[in-house]
CSV table of C-alpha atoms and ligand atoms in Angstrom, one decimal:
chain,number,residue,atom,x,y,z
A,43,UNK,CA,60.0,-122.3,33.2
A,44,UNK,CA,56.4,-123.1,33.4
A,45,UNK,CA,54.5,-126.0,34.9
A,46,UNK,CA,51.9,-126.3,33.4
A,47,UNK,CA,50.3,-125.9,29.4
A,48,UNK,CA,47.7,-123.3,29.1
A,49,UNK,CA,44.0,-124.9,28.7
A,50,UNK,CA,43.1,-125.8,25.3
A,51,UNK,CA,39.8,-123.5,24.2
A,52,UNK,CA,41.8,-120.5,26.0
A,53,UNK,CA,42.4,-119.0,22.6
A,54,UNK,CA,38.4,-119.0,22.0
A,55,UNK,CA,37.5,-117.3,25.1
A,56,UNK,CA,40.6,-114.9,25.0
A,57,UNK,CA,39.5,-113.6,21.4
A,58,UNK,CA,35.8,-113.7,21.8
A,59,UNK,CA,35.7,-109.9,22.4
A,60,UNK,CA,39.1,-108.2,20.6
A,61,UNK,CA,38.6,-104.7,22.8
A,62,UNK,CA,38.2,-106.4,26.0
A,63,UNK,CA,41.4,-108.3,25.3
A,64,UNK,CA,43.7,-105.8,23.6
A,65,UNK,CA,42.5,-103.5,26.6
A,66,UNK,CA,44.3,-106.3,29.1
A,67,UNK,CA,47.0,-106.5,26.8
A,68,UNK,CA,47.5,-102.9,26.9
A,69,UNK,CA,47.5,-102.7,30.8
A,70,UNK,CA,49.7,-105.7,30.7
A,71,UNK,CA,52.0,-103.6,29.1
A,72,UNK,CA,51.9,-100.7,31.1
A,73,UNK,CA,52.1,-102.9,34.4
A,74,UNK,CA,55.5,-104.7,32.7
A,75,UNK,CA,57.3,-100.9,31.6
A,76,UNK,CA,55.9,-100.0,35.9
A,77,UNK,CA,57.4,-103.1,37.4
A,78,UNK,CA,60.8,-103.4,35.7
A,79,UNK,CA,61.1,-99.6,36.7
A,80,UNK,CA,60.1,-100.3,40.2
A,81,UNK,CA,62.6,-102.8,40.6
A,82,UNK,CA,65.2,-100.0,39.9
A,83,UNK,CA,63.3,-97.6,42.3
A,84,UNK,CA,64.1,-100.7,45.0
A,85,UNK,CA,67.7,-102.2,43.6
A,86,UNK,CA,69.8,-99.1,42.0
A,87,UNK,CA,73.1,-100.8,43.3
A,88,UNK,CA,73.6,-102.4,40.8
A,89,UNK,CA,74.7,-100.6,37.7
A,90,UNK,CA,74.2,-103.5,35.5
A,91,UNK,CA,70.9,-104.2,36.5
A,92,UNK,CA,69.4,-100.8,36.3
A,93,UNK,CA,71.1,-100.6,32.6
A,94,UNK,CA,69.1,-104.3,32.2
A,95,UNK,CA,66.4,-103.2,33.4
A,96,UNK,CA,65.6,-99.8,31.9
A,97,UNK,CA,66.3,-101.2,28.6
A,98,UNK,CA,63.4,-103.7,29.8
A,99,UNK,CA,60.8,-101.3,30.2
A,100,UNK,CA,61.9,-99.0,27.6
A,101,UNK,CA,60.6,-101.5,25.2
A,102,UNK,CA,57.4,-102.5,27.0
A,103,UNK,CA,56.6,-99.1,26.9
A,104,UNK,CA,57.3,-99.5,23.2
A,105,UNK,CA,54.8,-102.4,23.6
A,106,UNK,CA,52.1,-100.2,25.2
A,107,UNK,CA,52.3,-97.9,22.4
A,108,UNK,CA,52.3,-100.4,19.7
A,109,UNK,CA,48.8,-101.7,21.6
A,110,UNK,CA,47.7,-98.9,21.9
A,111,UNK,CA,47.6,-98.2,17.9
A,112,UNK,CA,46.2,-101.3,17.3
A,113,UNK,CA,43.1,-100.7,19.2
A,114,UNK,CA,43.3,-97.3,17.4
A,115,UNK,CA,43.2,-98.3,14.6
A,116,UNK,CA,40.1,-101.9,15.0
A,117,UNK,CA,38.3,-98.8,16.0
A,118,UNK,CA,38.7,-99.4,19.8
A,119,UNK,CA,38.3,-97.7,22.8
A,120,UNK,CA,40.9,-99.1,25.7
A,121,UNK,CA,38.4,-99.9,28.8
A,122,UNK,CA,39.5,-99.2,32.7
A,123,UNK,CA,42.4,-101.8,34.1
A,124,UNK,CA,40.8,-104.6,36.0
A,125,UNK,CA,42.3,-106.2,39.1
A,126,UNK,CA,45.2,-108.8,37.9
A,127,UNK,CA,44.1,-111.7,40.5
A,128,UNK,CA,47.2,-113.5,38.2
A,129,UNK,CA,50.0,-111.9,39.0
A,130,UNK,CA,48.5,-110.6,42.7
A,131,UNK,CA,48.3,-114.2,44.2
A,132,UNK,CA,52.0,-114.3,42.8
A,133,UNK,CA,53.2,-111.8,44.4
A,134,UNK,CA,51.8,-112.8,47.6
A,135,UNK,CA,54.7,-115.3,47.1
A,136,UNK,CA,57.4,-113.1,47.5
A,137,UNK,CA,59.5,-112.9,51.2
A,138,UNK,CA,59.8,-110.2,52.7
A,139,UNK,CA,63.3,-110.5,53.7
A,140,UNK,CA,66.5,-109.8,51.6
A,141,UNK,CA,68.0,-111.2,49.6
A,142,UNK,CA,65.1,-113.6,49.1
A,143,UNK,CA,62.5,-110.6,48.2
A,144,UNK,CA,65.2,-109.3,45.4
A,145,UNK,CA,65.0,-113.0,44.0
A,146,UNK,CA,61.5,-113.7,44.6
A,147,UNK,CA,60.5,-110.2,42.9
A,148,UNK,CA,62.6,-111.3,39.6
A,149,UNK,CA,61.4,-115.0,39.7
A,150,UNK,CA,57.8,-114.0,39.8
A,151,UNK,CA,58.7,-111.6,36.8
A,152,UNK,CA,60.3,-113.9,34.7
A,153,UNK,CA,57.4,-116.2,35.3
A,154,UNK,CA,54.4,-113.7,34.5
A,155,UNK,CA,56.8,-112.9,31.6
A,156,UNK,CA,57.4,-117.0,30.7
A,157,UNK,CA,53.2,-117.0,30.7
A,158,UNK,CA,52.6,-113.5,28.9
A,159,UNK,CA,55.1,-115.4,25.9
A,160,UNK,CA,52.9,-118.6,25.8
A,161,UNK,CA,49.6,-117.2,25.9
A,162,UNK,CA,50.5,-114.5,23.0
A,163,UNK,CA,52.0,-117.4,21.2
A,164,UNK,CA,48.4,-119.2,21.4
A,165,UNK,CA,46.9,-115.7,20.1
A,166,UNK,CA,49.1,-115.8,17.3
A,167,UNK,CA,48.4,-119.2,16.0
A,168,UNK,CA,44.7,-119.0,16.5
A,169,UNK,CA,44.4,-115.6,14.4
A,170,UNK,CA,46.9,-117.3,12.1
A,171,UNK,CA,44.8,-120.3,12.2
A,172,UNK,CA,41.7,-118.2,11.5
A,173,UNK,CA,43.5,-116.0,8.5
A,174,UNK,CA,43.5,-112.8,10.5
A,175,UNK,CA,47.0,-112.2,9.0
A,176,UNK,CA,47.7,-108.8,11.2
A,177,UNK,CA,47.0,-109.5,14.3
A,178,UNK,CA,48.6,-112.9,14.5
A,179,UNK,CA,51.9,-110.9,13.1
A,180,UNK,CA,51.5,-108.8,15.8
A,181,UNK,CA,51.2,-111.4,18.7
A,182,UNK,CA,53.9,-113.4,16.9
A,183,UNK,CA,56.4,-110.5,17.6
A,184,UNK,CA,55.6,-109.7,21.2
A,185,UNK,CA,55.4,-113.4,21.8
A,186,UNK,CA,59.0,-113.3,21.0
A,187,UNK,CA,59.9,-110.3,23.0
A,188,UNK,CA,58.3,-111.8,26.6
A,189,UNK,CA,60.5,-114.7,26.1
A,190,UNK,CA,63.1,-112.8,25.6
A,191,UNK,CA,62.5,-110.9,28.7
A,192,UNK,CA,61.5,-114.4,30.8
A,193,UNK,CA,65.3,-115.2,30.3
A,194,UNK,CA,66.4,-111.7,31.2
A,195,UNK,CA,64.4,-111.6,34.5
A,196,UNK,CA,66.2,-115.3,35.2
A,197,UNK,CA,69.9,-114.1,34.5
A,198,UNK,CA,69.1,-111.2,36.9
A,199,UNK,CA,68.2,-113.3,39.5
A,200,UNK,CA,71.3,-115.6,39.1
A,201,UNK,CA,73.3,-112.6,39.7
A,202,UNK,CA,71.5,-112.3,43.6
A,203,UNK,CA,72.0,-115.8,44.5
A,204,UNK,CA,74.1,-118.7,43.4
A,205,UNK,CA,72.7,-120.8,40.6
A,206,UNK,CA,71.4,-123.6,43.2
A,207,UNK,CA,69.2,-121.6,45.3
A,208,UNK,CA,67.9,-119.9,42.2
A,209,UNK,CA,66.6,-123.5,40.8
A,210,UNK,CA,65.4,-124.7,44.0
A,211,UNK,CA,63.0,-120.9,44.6
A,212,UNK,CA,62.2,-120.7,41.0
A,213,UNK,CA,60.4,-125.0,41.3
A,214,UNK,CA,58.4,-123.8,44.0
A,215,UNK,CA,57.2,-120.9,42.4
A,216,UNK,CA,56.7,-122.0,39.3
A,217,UNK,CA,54.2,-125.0,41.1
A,218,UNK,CA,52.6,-122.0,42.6
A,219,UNK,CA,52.2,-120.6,39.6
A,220,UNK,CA,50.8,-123.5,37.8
A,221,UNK,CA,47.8,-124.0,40.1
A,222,UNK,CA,47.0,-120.6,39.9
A,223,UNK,CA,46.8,-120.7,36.4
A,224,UNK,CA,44.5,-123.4,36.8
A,225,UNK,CA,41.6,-121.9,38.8
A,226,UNK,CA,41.9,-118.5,36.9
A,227,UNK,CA,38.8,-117.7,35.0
A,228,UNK,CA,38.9,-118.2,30.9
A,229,UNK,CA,38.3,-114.7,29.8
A,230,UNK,CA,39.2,-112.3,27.0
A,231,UNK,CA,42.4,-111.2,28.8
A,232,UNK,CA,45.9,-111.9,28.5
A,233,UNK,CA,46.4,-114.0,32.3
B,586,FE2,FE1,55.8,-106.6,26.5
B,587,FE2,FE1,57.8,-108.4,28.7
């Protein structure tokens, strides 16, 4: 799904200071269990979906709580949610007309979701890497879980619009998505 690699030396700005980035993670978490829910609150036709998509943010909740205990327990207090310029300048991608927003709303998803998965994959190699045994556990099982839920976001969407269309929104997003990556800021937080 995505464009382009993550910068290499992302890991050692990411995990230069553990409360700032487990606080982003946390948020990150909460912000995935709010959006899959919202996307309920907008689309509740479809029975399937809501089931999908319930399930979804039943476990990033599950996420937020497991984040939550880890900062508990390193001895750290979660700090305030800062703006997500990420996942903001997506959004400013998505149509406002229907069905396109449906499908632009679970593309962007899937792809903040296809970027969480990378990016906690890096985190669990570099503590690996560095023999900090728990932590790169833990990233190595949410790692698995967002790319789990990249694919869920992009069966969802195939069930708005034929395949075709889906491939043709989801290149153009994903380039979009690419260059934002590249002019974000490398700091401790997830994206
Ligand atoms: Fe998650
Ligand atoms: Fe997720």
């Amino acid at each position: 799904m995505l464009k382009r690699a993550t910068a290499p030396g992302w890991f050692e700005a990411a995990s230069a200071s553990l409360p700032r980035l487990l606080s982003d993670h946390l948020h990150c978490e909460r912000k995935a269990a709010e959006n899959a829910l919202s996307l309920v609150r907008r689309y509740p036709g479809d029975p399937e979906c809501v089931t999908t998509l319930g399930r979804l943010a039943h476990e990033e909740t599950s996420h937020v709580v497991q984040v939550s205990e880890l900062l508990a327990r390193l001895g750290h207090r979660p700090q305030a949610d800062r703006p997500n310029v990420y996942a903001r300048a997506l959004l400013a991608e998505v149509r406002p007309r229907e069905p396109d927003r449906q499908l632009d709303l679970l593309l962007v998803a899937g792809l903040i979701e296809a970027r969480s998965h990378e990016r906690l994959s890096l985190l669990a190699e570099g503590f690996a890497a560095r023999d900090q045994g728990e932590l790169a556990r833990f990233y190595r099982a949410l790692a698995a879980a967002e790319d789990r839920h990249a694919e869920i976001y992009g069966t969802l969407a195939a069930r708005v619009v034929p395949a075709a269309a889906v491939a043709a929104r989801l290149e153009v997003l994903a380039t979009r998505e690419a260059d934002i990556v590249a002019a974000l800021p490398v700091e401790p937080r997830i994206h």
